Short mmCIF file of C-alpha atoms and ligand atoms in Angstrom, two decimals:
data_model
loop_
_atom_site.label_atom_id
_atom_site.label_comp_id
_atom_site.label_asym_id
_atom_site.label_seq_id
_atom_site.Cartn_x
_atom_site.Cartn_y
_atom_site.Cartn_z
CA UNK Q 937 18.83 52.51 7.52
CA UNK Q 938 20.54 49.71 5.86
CA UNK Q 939 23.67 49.08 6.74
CA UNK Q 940 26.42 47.24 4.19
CA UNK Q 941 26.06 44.52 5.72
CA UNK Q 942 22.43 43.76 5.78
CA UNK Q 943 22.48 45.75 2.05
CA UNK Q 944 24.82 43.11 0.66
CA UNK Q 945 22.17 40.13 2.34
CA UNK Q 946 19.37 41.53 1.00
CA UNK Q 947 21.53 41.70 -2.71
CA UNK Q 948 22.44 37.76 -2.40
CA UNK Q 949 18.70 37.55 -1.03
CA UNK Q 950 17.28 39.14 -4.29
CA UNK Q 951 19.70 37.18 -6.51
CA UNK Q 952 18.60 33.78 -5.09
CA UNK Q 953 14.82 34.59 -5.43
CA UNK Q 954 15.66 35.29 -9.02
CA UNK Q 955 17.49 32.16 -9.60
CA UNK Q 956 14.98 30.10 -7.85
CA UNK Q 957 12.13 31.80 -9.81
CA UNK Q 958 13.70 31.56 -13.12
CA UNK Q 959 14.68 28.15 -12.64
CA UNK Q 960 10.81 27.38 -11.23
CA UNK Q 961 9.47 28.86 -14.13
CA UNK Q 962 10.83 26.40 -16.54
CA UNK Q 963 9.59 23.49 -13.92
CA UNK Q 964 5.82 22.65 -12.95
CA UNK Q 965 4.45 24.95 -10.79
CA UNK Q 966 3.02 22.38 -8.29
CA UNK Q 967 5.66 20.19 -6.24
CA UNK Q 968 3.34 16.94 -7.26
CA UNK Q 969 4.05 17.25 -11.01
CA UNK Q 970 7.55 18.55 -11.03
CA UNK Q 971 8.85 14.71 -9.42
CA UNK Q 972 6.05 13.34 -11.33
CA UNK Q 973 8.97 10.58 -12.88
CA UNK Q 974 10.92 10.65 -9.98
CA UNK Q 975 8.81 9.94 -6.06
CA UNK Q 976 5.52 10.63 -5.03
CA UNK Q 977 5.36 13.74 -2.91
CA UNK Q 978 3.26 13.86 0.53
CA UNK Q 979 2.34 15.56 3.36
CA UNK Q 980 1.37 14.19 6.98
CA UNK Q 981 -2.57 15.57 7.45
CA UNK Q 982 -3.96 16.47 10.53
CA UNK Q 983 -7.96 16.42 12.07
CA UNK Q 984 -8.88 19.60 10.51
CA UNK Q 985 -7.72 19.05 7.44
CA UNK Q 986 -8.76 15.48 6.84
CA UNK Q 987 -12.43 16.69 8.00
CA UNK Q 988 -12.56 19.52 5.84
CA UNK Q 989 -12.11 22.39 8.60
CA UNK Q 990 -9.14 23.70 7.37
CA UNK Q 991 -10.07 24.85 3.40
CA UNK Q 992 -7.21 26.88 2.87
CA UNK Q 993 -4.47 23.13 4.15
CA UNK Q 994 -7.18 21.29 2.10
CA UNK Q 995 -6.34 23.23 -1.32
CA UNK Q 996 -2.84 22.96 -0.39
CA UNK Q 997 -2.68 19.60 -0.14
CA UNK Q 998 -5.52 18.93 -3.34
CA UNK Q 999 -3.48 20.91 -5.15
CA UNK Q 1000 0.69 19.96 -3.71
CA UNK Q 1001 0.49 16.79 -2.77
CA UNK Q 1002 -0.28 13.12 -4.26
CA UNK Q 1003 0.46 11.43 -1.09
CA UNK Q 1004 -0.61 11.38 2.63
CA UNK Q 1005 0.36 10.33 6.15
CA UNK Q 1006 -2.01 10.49 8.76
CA UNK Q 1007 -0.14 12.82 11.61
CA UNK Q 1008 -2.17 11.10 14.58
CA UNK Q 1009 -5.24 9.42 13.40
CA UNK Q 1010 -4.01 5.73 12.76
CA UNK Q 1011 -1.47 5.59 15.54
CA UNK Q 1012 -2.36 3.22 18.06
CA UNK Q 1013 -4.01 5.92 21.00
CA UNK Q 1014 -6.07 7.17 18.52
CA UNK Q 1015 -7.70 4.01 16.60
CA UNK Q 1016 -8.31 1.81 19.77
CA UNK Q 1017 -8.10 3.36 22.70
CA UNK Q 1018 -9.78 0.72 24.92
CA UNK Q 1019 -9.65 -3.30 24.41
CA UNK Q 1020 -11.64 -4.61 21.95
CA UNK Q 1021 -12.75 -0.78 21.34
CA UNK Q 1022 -11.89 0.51 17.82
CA UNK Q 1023 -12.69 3.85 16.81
CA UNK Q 1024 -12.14 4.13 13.04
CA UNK Q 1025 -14.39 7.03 12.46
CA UNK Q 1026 -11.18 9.68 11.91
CA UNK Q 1027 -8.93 7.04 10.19
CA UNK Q 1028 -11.72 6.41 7.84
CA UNK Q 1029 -12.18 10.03 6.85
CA UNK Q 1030 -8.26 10.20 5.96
CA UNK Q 1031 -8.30 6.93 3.70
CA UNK Q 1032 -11.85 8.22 1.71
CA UNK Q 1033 -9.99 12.32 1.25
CA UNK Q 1034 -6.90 10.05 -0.18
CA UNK Q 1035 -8.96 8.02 -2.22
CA UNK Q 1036 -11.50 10.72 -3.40
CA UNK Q 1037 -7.95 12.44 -4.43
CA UNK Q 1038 -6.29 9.48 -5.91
CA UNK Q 1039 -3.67 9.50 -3.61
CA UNK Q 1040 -0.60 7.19 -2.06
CA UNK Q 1041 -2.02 6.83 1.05
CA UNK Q 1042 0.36 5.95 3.82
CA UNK Q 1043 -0.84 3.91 7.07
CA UNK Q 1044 1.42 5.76 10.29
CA UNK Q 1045 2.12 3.53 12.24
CA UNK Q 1046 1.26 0.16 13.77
CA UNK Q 1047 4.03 -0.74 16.57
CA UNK Q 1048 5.89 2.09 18.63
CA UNK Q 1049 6.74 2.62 22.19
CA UNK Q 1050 4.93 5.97 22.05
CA UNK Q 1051 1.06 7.10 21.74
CA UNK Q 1052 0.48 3.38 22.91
CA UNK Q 1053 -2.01 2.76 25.59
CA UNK Q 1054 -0.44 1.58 29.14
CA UNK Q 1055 -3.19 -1.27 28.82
CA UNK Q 1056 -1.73 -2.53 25.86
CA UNK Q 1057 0.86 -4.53 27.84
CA UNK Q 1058 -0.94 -5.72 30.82
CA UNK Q 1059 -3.38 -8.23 31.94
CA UNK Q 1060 -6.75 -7.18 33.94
CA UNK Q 1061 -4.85 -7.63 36.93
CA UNK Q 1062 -2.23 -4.78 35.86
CA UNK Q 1063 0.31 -7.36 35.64
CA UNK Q 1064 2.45 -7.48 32.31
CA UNK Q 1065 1.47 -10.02 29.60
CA UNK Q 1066 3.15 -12.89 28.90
CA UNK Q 1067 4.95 -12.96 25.33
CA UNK Q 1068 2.31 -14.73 23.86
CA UNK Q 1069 -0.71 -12.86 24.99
CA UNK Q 1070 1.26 -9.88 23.58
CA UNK Q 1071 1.99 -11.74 20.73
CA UNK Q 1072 -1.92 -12.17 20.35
CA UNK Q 1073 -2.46 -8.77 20.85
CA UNK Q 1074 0.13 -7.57 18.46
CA UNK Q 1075 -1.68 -9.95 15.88
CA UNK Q 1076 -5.39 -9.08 16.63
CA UNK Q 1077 -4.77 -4.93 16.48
CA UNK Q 1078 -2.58 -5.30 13.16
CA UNK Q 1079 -5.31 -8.03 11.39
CA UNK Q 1080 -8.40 -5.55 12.28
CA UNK Q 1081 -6.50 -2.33 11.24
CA UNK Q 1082 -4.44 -3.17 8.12
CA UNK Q 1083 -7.32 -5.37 7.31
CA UNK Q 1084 -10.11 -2.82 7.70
CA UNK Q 1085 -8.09 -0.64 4.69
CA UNK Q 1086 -6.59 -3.61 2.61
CA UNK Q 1087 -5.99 -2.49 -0.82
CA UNK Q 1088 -6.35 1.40 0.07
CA UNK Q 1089 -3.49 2.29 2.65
CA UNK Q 1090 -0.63 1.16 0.13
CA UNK Q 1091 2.14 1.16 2.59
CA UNK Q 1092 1.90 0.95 5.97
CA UNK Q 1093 4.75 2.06 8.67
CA UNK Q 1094 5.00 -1.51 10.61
CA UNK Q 1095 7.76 -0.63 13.20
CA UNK Q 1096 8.20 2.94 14.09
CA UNK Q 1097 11.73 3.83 16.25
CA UNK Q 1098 12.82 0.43 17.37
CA UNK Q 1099 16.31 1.53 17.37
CA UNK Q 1100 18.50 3.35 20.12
CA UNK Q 1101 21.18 5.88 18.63
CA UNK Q 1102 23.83 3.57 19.06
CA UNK Q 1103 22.02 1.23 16.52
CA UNK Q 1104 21.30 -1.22 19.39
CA UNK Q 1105 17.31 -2.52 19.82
CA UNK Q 1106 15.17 0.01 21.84
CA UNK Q 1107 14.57 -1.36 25.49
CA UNK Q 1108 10.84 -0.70 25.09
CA UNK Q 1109 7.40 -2.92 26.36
CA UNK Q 1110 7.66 -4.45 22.95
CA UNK Q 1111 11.47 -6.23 23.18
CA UNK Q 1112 11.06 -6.39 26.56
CA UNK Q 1113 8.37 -8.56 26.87
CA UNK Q 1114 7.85 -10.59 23.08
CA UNK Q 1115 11.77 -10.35 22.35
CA UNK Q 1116 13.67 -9.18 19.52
CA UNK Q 1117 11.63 -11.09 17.59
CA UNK Q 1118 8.67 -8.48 17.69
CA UNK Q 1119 9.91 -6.77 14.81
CA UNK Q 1120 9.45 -9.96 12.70
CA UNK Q 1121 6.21 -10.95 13.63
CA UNK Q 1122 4.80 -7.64 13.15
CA UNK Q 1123 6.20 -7.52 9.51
CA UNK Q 1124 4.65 -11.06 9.28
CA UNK Q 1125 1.32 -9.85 10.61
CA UNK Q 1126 0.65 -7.59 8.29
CA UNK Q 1127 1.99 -9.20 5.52
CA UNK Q 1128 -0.64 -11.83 6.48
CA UNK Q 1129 -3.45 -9.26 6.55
CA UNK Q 1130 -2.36 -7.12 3.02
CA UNK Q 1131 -0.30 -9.24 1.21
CA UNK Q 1132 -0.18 -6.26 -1.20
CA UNK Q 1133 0.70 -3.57 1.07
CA UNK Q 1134 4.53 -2.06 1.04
CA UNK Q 1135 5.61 -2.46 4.41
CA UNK Q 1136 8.00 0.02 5.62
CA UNK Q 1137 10.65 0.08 9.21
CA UNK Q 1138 10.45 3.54 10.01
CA UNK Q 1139 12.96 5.56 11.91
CA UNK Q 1140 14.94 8.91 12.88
CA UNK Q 1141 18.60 9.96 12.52
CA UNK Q 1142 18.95 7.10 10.49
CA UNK Q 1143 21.48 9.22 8.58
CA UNK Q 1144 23.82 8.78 11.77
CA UNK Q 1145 26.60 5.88 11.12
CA UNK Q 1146 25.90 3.70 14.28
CA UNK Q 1147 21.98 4.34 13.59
CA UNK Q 1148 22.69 3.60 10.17
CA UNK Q 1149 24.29 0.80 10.42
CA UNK Q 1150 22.43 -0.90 13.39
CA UNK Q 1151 19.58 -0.41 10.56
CA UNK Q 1152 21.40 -2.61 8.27
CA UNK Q 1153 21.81 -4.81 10.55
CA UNK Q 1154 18.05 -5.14 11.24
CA UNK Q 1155 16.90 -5.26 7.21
CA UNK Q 1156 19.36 -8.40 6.49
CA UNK Q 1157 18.37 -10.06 9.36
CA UNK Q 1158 14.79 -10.01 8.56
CA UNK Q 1159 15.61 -10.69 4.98
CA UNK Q 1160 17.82 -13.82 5.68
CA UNK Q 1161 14.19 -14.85 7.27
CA UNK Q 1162 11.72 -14.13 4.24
CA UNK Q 1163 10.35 -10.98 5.75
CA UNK Q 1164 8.83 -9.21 3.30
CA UNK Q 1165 9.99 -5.88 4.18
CA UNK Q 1166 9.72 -3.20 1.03
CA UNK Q 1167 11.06 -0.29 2.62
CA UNK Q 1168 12.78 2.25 5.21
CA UNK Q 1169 11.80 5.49 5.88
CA UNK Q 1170 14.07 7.54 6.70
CA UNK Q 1171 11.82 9.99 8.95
CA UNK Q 1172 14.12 13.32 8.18
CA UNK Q 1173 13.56 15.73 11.24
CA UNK Q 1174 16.61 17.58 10.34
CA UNK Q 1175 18.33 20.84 11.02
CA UNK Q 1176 19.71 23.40 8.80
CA UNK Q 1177 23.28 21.56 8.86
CA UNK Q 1178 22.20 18.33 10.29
CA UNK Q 1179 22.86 15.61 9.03
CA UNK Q 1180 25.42 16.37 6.47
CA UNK Q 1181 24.64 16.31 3.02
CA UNK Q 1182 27.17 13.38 2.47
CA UNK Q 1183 25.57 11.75 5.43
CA UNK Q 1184 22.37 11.76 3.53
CA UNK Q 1185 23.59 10.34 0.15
CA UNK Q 1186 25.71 7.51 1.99
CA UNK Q 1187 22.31 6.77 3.93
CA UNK Q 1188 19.90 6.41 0.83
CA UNK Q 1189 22.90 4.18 -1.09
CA UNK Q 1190 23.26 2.09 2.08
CA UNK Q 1191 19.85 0.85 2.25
CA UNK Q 1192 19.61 1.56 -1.48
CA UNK Q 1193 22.32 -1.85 -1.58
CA UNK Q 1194 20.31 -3.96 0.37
CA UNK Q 1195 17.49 -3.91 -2.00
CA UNK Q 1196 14.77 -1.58 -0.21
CA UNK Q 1197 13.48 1.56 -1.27
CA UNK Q 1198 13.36 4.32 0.76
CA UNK Q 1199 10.86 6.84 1.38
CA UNK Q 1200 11.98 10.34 2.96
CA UNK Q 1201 8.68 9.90 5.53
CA UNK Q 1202 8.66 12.93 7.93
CA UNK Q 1203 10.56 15.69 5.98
CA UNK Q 1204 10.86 18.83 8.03
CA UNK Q 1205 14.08 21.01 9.28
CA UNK Q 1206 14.10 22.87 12.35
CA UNK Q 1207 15.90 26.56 12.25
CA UNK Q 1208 15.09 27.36 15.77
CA UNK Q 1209 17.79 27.42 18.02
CA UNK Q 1210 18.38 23.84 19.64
CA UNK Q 1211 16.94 23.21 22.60
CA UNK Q 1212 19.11 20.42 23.28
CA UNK Q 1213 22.44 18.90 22.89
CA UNK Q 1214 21.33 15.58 21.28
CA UNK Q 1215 19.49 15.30 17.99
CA UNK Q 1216 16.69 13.36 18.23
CA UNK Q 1217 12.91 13.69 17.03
CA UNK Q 1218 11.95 11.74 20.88
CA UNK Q 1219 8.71 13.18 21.70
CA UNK Q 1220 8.08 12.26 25.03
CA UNK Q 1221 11.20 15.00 25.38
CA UNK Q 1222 10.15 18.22 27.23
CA UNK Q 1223 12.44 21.64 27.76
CA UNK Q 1224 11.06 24.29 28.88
CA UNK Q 1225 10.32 27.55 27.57
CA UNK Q 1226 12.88 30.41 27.02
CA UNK Q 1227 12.75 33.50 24.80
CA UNK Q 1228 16.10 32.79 23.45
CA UNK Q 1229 14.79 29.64 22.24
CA UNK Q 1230 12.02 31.15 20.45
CA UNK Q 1231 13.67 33.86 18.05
CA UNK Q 1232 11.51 34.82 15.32
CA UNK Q 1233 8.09 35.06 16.50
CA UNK Q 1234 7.69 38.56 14.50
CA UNK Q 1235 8.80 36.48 11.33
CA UNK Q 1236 11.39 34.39 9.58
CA UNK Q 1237 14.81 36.32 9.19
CA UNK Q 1238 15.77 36.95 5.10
CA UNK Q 1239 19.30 35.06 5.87
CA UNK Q 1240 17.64 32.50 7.42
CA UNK Q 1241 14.88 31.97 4.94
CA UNK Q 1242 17.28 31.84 2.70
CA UNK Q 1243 19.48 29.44 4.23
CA UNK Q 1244 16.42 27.41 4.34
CA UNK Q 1245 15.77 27.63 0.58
CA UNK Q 1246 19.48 26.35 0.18
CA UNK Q 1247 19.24 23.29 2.37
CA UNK Q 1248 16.17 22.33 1.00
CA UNK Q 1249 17.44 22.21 -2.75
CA UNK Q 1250 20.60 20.31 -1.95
CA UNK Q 1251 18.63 17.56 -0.44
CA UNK Q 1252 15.91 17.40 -3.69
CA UNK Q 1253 19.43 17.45 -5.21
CA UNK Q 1254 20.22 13.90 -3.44
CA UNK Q 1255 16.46 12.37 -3.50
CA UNK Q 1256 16.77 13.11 -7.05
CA UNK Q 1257 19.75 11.85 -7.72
CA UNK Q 1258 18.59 8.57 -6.27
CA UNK Q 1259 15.33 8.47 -7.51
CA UNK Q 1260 15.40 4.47 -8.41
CA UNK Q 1261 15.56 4.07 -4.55
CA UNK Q 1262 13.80 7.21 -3.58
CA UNK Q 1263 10.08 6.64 -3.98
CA UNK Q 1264 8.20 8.88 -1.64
CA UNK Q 1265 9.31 12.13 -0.56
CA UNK Q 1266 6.68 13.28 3.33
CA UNK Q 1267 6.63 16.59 4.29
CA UNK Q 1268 5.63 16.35 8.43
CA UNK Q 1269 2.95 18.89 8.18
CA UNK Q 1270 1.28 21.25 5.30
CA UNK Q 1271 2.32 24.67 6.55
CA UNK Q 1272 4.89 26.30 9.39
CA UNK Q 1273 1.31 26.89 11.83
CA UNK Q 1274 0.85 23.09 11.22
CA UNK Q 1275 3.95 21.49 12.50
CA UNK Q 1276 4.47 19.48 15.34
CA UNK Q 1277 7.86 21.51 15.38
CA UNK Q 1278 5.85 24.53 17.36
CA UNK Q 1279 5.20 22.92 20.34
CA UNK Q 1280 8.29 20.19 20.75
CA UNK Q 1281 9.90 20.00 22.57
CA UNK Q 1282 9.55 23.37 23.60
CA UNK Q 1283 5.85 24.80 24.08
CA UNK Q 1284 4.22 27.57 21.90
CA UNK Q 1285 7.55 27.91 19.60
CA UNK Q 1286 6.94 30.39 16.39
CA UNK Q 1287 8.97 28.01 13.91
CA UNK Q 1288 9.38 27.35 9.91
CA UNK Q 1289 10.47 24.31 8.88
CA UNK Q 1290 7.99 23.44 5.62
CA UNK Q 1291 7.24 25.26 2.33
CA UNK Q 1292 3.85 27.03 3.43
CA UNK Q 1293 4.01 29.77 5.56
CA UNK Q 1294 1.44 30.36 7.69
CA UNK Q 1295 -0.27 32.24 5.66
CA UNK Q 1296 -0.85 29.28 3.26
CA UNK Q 1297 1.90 30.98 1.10
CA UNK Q 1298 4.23 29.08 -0.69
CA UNK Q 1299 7.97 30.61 0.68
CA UNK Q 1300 11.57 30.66 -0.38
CA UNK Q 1301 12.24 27.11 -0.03
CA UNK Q 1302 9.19 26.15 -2.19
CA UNK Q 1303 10.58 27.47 -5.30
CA UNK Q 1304 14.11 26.56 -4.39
CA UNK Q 1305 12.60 22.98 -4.13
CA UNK Q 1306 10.49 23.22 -7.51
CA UNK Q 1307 14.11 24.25 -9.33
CA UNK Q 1308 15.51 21.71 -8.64
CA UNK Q 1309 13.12 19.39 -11.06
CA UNK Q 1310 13.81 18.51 -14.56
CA UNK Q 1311 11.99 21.12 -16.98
CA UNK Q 1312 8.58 20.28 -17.58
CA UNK Q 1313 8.45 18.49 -20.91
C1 XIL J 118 4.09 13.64 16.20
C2 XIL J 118 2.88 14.47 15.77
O1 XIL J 118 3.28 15.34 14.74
C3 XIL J 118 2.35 15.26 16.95
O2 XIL J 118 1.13 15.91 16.61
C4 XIL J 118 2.10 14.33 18.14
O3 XIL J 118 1.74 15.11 19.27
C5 XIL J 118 3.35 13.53 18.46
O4 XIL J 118 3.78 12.83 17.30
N1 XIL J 118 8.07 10.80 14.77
C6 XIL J 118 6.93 10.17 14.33
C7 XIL J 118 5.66 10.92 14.32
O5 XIL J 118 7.00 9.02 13.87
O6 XIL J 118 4.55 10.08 14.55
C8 XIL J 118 5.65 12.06 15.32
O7 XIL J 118 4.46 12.81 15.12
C9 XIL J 118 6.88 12.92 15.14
C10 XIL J 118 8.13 12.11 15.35
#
């Protein structure tokens, strides 16, 4: 039986779809052409898909998408896993499916304290490098990898996370053992080995002030050198009311002053309950499994779906709005059974964070997204 309460949801619930689908049916019908003037639109791939095992991600994407990010294949674990031992055969795949589909294609990521061999930082002996066999290192992986796909990848995430929440430098193997200097030459490498390529600092809760503004910080400096840095990305693992809309908007104008664009790079929010105080997209962070913490394994709520739908059209709402600074807009993942968000940092989650369900079904929050475009012309 329905109750009044649940009858008066399911009324707002019905209203909504209708607004959303009369609004989407003046727009495009695919999320690629409805920001066609405004940012290119993309979605991190995984193995199956950039191999062609997953058909039903594959149309998706063909069909969604003009951009991609490579969820694990060019991070550093994955392309050269041993010294002097590459393996590009997975990172090639994903540049040839974005080619063969005329695609941005994004390059994720070449310096990070995570998914980083140990080896990376030590001598034969196991004993840390010195700053200038790091240095070396640094140099050799980013000249074989950026090189290897110069003129394809079109921007490539230099830095990933090298800021702390308080907006002071990470303490990772990186600072510790080149300096803060790191950043720099990394930018410089691969400026050196694409001179063409956009080259993008890349980094969570960006949207929170002392983040923000440590951020700042970083982007003049490296502009009072010459660094040619193009871009932030602003990775976007958000919640249902964090960060705050106005948060958002101040963000994109921040960096939007200083001259780079930004590109929204790892779009997804989280509507599971939160595992932990802190917001943070960490992913060496573990906490363990708990039925309260996994809700809605029999299926997404109507209110919540819903409250989805509304987030995600307020912030298409901002990225519009700022669509001379705004030039890429990254979905983490195709569909809900795709995200990262099911297994951190809680194990074997049942969450919904993107626009697919897992069903391959466009939901709620697609349409709410696609009404928010200018009618096509
Ligand atoms: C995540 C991937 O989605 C997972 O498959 C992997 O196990 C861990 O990394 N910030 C980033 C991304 O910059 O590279 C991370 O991707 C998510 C957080």
């Amino acid at each position: 039986m329905m109750n009044a309460r649940t009858g008066a949801r399911s009324a707002i619930m019905a209203a909504l779809i209708a607004t959303f689908a009369v609004a989407a049916a003046q727009s495009p019908t695919t999320l690629k052409s409805a920001f066609s003037g405004d940012f290119v639109i993309g979605a991190a791939i995984n193995k199956a898909q950039i191999t062609g095992q997953d058909e039903r991600g594959d149309a998706i994407i063909e069909s969604q998408f003009n951009s991609i990010s490579p969820e694990n294949a060019l991070k550093w674990q994955s392309i050269h896993p041993l010294p002097g031992k590459f393996d590009f055969s997975l990172a090639d795949q994903y540049v040839a499916f974005g080619e063969k589909h005329h695609m941005f294609i994004v390059g994720h990521n070449l310096i990070w304290h995570n998914q980083v061999p140990a080896w990376v930082f030590r001598d034969r002996k196991g004993n840390l490098l010195t700053r200038d066999a790091l240095l070396a290192r640094m140099r050799a992986h980013i000249s074989k990898v950026v090189g290897r796909y110069k003129g394809k990848i079109q921007s490539w995430d230099v830095v990933n996370e090298a800021l702390n929440d308080d907006g002071t430098l990470r303490q990772s193997l990186w600072l510790k053992i080149i300096g803060p200097d790191y950043i720099a030459k990394a930018f410089e490498y691969a400026h050196e080995a694409d001179p063409k390529a956009q080259l993008t600092y890349n980094d969570y809760n960006l949207e929170h002030r002392a983040k923000r503004n440590g951020a700042i910080k970083l982007i003049k400096e490296l502009q009072a050198e010459g660094i040619p840095i193009t871009s932030v990305g602003m990775q976007g693992h958000m919640s249902l009311n964090q960060p705050s809309l106005k948060e958002e908007d101040e963000t994109i104008t921040a960096f939007g002053k200083l001259g780079v664009k930004v590109a929204i790079s790892e779009l997804d929010i989280d509507v599971l309950p939160k595992a932990t105080q802190q917001q943070t997209a960490e992913i060496s962070l573990k906490v363990a499994q708990n039925a309260t913490l996994n809700p809605y394994t029999e299926g997404l709520p109507a209110a919540v779906q819903q409250q989805l739908a509304v987030r995600y059209r307020n912030l298409f709402d901002i990225f519009l709005k700022h669509s001379g600074i705004v030039t890429r807009v990254t979905f983490w993942g195709v569909t809900d059974a795709d995200s990262w968000l099911n297994n951190w940092p809680v194990k074997a989650r049942t969450s919904y964070p993107l626009l697919f369900d897992r069903n391959g079904q466009p939901n709620l929050a697609f349409y709410a997204v696609l009404s928010t475009a200018k009618p096509a012309k």
